[in-house]
Short mmCIF file of C-alpha atoms in Angstrom, two decimals:
data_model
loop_
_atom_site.label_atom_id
_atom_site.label_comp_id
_atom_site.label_asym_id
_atom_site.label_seq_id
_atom_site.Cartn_x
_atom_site.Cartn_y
_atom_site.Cartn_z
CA UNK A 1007 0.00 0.00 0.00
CA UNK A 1008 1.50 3.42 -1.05
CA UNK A 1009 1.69 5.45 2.58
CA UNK A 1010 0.24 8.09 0.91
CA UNK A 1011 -3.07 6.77 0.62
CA UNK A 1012 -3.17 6.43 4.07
CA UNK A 1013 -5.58 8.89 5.81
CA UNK A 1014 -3.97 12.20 6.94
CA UNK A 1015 -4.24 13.94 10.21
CA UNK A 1016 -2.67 17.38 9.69
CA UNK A 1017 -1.45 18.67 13.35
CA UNK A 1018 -0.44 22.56 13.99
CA UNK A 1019 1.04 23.02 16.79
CA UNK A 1020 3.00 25.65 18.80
CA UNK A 1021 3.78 27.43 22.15
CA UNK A 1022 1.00 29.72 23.61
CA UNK A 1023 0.13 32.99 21.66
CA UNK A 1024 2.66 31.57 18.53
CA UNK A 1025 -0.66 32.13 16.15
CA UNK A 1026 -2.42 28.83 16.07
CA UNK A 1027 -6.01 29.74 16.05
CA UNK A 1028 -5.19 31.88 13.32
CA UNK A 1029 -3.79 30.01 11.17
CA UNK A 1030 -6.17 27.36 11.52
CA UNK A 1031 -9.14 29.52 10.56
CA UNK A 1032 -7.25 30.65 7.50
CA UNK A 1033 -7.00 26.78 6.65
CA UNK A 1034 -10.83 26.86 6.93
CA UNK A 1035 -11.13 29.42 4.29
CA UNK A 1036 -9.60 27.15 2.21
CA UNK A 1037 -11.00 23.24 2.85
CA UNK A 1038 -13.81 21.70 4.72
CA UNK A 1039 -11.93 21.08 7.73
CA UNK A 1040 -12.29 20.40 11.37
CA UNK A 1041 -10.76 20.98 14.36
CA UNK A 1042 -9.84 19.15 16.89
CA UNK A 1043 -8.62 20.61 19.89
CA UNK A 1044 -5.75 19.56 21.75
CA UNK A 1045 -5.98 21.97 24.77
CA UNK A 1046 -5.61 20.57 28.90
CA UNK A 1047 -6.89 24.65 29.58
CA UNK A 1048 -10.20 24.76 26.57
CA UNK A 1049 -11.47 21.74 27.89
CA UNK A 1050 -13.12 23.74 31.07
CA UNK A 1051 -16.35 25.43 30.89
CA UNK A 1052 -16.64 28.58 32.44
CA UNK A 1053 -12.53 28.71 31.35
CA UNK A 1054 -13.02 31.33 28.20
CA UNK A 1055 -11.05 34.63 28.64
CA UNK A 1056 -7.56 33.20 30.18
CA UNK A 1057 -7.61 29.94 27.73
CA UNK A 1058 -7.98 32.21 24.81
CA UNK A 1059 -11.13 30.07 23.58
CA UNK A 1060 -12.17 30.62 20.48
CA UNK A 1061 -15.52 32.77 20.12
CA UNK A 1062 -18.49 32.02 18.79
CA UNK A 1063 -18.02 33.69 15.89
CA UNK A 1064 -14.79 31.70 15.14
CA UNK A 1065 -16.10 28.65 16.14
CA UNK A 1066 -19.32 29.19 13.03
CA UNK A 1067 -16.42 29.41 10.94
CA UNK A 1068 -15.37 25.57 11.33
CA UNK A 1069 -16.83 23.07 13.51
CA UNK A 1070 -14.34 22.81 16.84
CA UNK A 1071 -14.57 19.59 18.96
CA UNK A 1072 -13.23 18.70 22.21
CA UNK A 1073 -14.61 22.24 23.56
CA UNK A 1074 -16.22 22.52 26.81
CA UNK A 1075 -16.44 18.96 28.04
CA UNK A 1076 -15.62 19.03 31.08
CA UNK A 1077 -16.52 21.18 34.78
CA UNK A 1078 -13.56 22.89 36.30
CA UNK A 1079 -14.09 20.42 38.82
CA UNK A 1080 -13.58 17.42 36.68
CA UNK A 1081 -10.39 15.74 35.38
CA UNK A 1082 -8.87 15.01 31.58
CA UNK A 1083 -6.19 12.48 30.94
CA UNK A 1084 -3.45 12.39 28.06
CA UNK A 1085 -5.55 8.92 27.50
CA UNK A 1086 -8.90 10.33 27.08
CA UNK A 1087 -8.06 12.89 25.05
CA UNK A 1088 -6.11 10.47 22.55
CA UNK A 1089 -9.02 7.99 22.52
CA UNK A 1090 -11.46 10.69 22.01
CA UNK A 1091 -9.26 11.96 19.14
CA UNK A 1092 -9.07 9.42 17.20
CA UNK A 1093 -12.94 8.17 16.95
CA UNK A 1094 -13.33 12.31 16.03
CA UNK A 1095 -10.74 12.45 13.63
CA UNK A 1096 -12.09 8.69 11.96
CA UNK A 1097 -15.47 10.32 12.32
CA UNK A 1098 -14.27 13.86 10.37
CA UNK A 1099 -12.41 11.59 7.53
CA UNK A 1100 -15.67 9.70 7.42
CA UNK A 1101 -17.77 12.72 6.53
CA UNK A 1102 -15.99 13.77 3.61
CA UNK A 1103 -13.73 16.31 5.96
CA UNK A 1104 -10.46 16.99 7.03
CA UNK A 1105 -9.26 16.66 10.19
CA UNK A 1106 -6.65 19.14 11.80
CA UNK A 1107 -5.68 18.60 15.39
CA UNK A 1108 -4.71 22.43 17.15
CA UNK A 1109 -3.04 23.23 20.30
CA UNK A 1110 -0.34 23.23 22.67
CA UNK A 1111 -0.67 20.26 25.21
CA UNK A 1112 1.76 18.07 24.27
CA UNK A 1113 1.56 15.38 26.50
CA UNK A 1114 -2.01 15.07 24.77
CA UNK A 1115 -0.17 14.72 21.24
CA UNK A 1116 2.32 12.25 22.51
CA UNK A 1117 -0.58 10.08 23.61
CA UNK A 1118 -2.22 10.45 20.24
CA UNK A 1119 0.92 9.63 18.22
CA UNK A 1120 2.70 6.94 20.39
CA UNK A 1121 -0.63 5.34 21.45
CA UNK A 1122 -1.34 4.51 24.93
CA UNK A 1123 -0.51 2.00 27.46
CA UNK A 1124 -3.22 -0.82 28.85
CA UNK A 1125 -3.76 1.03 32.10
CA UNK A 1126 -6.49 0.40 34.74
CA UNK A 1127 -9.35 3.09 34.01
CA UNK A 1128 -10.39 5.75 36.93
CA UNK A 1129 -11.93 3.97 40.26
CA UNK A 1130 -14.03 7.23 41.44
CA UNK A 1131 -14.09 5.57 44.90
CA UNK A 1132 -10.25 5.23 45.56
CA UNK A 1133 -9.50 8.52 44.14
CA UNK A 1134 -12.17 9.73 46.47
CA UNK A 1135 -10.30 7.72 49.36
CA UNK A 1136 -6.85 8.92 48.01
CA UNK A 1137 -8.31 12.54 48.50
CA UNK A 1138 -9.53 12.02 52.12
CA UNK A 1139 -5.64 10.56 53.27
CA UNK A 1140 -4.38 13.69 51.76
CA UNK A 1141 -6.14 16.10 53.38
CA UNK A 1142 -5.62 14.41 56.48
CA UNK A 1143 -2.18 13.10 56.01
CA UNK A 1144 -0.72 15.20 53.43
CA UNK A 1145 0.74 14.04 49.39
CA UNK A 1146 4.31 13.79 50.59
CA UNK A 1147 2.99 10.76 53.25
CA UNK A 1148 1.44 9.39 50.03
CA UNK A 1149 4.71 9.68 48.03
CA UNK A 1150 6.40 7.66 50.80
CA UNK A 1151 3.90 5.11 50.47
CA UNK A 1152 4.48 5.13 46.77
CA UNK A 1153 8.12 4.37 47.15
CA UNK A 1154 7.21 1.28 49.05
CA UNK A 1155 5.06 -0.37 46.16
CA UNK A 1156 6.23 1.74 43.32
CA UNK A 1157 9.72 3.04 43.95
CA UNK A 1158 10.62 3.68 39.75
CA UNK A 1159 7.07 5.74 39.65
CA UNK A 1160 7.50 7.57 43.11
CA UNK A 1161 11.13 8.44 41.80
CA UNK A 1162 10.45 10.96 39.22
CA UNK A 1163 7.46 12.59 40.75
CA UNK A 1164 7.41 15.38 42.97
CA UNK A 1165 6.10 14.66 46.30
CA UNK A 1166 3.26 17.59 45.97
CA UNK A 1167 2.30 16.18 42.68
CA UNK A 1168 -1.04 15.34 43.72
CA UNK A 1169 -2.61 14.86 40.37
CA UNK A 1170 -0.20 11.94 39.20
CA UNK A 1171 0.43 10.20 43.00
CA UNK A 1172 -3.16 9.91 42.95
CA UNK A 1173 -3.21 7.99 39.87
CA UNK A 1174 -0.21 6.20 40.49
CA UNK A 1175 -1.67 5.19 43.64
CA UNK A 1176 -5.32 4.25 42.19
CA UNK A 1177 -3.58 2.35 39.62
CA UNK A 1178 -1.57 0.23 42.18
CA UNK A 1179 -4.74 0.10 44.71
CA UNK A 1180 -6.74 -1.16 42.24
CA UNK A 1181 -5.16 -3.63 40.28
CA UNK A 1182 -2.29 -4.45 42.67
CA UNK A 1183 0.22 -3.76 40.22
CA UNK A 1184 3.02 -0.58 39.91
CA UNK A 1185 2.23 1.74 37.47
CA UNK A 1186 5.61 1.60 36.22
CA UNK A 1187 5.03 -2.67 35.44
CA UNK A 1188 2.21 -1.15 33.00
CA UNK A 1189 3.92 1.35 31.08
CA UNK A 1190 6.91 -1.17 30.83
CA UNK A 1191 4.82 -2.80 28.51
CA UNK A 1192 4.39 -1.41 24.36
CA UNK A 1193 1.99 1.44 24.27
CA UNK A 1194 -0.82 0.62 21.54
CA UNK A 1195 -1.57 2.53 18.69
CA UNK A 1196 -5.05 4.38 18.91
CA UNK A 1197 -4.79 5.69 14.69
CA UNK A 1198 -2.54 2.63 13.16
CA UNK A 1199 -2.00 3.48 9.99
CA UNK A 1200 -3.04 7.21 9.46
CA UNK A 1201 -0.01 9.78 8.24
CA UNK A 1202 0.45 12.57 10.38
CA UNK A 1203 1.54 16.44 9.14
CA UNK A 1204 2.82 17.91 12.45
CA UNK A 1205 3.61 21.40 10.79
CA UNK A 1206 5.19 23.80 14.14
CA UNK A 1207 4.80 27.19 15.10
CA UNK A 1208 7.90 28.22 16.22
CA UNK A 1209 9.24 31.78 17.24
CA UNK A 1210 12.56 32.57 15.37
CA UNK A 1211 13.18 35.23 18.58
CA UNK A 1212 11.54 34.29 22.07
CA UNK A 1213 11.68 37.86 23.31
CA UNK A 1214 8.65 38.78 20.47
CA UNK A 1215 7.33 35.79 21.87
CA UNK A 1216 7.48 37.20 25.02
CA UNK A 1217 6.43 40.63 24.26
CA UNK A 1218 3.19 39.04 22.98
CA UNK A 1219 2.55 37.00 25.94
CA UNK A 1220 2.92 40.17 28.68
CA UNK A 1221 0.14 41.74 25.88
CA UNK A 1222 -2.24 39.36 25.61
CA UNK A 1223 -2.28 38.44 29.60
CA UNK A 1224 -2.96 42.49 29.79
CA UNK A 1225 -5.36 42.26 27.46
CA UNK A 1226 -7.24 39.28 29.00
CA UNK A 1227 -7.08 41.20 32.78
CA UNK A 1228 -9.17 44.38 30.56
CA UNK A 1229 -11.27 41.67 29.35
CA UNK A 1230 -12.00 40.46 32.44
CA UNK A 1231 -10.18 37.41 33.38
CA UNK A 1232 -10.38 38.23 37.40
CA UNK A 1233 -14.07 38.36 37.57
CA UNK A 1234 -13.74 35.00 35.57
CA UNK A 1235 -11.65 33.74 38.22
CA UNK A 1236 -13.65 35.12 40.97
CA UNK A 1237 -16.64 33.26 39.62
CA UNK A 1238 -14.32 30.06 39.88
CA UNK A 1239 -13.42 30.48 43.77
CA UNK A 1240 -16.44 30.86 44.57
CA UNK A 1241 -17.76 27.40 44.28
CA UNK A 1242 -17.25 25.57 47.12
CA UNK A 1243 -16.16 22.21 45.05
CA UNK A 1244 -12.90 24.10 43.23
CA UNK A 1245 -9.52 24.17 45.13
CA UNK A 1246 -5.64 24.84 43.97
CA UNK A 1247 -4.83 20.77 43.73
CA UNK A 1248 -7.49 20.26 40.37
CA UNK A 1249 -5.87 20.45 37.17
CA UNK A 1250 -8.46 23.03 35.90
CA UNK A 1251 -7.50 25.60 38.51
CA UNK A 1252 -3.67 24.75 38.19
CA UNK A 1253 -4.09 26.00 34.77
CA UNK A 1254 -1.02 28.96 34.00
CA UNK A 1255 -3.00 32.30 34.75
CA UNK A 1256 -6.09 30.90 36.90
CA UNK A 1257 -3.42 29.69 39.97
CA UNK A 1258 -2.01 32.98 40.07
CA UNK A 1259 -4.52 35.29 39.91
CA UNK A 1260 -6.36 32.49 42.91
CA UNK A 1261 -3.37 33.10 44.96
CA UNK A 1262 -4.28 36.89 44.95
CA UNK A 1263 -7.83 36.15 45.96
CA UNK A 1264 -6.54 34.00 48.68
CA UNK A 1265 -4.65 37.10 49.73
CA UNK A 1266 -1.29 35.39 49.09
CA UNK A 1267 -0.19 38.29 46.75
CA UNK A 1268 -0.85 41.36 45.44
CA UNK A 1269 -2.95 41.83 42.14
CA UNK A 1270 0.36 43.29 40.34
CA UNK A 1271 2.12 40.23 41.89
CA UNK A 1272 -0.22 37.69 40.65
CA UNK A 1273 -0.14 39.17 36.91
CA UNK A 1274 3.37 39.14 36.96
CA UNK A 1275 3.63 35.75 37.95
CA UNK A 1276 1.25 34.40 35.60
CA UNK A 1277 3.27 35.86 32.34
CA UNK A 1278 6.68 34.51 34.11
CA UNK A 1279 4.54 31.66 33.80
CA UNK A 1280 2.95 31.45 30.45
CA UNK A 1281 6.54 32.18 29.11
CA UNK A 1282 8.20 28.98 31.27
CA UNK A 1283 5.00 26.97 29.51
CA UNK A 1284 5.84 28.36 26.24
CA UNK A 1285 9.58 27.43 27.22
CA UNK A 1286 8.71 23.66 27.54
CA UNK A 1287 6.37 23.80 24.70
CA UNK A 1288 9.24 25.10 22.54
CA UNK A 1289 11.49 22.36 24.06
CA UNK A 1290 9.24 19.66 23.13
CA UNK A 1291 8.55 20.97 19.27
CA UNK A 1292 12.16 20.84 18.83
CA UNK A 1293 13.00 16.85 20.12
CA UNK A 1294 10.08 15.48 17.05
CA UNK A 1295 12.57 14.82 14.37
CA UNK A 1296 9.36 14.60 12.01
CA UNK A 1297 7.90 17.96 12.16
CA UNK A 1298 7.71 20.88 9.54
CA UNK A 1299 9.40 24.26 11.62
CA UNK A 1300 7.19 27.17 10.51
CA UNK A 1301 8.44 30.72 12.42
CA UNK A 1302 5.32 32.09 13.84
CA UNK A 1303 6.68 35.72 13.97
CA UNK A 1304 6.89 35.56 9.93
CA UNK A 1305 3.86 37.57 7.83
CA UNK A 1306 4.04 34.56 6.00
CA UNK A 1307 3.19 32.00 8.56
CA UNK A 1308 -0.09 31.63 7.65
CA UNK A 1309 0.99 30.87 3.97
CA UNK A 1310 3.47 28.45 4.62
CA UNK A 1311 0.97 26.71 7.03
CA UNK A 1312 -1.23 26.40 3.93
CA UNK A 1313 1.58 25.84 1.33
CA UNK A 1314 2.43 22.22 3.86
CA UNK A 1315 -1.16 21.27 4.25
CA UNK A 1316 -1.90 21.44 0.03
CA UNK A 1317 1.42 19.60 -0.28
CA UNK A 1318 0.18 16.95 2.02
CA UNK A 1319 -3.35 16.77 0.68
CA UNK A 1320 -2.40 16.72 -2.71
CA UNK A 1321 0.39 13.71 -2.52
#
């Protein structure tokens, strides 16, 4: 079989504020496409200003998926979102469309491109168990207990990383076995056979890349990102230990609420933030031998973006 009648799944990724959205909704003007978003942050309803969600009227002008599902209060794996994914993007090819996969999370891509392990799903009632020893006994008395059953998994995680000791520990809890035994064996494939176009938004200088992030965190504190946050802490059910509320910009500006810092304090520490994310992002781009390098800061981003994608589609 020639690989290039294998479906395609065209990827454009990048660091935060490198352009994405943008250049995706020029692809729209151009084929029937749809997106699929690979965001940990757009995921969150109630999440819009300080995720930079796409508004309505950009979401009319191509149909966006993986948008809203979940409450702040609720959790998203790597896992779900690469077996969600893939029945979408099968779905999309199915319907005549084109698929394009968007974001920044790239633990979420890894999952989608590697495939996924055979782990235990989510036990609601030992994470619920896991929570209650925490609060009373604290994650670093969990991460000792970890060591004891799971001593390669407790070794590279931080003993305050509540989100993956708490799955590490489900996973051993409930099916007796270390996490690390699982992953030791071959991740499977969740699109065998399908090409992939990773095509990346890179910055050829991180300080414009940093100029943009200071002015869009600005422009989403005008917009009103703190009353968005305010909304957040208010409910009773959202604390600084769930992913959605970890997010970079929501943690900071709920430290200032919790009277931990000042506003001025809290907005600088979210950019210092959002440029460390964009940091790793970068980092990670740069290690996948297989993608196409695209400088985001170029006025012809957006036509390169396109030039790769009618390349791919037409081969």
């Amino acid at each position: 079989m020639n690989p290039n009648d294998s479906p395609l799944l065209i990827c454009l990724a990048g660091p935060t504020a490198s352009g994405k959205s943008a250049a995706s909704l020029a692809l729209a003007q151009r084929w029937p496409i749809e997106l699929i978003i690979m965001d940990s942050a757009t995921i969150y309803r109630g999440m819009d200003i300080g995720t930079a969600k796409p508004s309505l009227q950009e979401q009319a002008l191509a149909p966006h998926h993986l948008l809203d599902i979940r409450d702040p209060a609720q959790a998203y794996s790597a896992a779900e979102f690469a077996r969600d994914a893939a029945v979408l993007a099968q779905d999309i090819r199915q319907r005549g469309r084109i698929p394009v996969l968007c974001g920044g999370t790239m633990l979420y891509y890894k999952a989608l491109r590697e495939g996924l392990n055979a782990l235990p799903g989510a036990d609601p009632e030992i994470r619920q168990a896991l929570d209650a020893e925490a609060s009373e006994r604290g994650w670093p008395a969990l991460h000792a207990e970890l060591a004891r059953v799971d001593p390669a998994t407790a070794a590279r995680l931080a003993p305050n990383d509540s989100q993956r000791l708490q799955r590490a520990l489900e996973i051993w809890r409930s099916s007796g076995r270390a996490m690390s035994d699982w992953l030791a064996q071959p991740p499977q494939p969740v699109l065998p056979g399908w090409r992939f176009l990773t095509i990346s938004l890179e910055p050829s200088d991180r300080s414009v890349l940093h100029t943009r992030i200071a002015q869009r965190y600005q422009a989403m504190i005008h917009a009103g990102l703190l009353d968005e946050v305010r909304a957040l802490y208010a409910r009773p059910d959202l604390h600084p230990g769930l992913p959605s509320i970890r997010c970079v910009g929501y943690r900071q500006l709920w430290d200032y609420l919790d009277e931990r810092v000042s506003l001025e304090q809290a907005i600088e520490q979210a950019i210092a933030a959002t440029r460390q994310l964009a940091k790793r992002q970068i980092t990670w781009l740069r290690s996948l031998p297989q993608r196409v390098p695209v400088d985001c800061l170029s006025d012809q981003a957006v036509a390169e973006v396109a030039q790769h994608c009618a390349q791919a589609l037409d081969a």
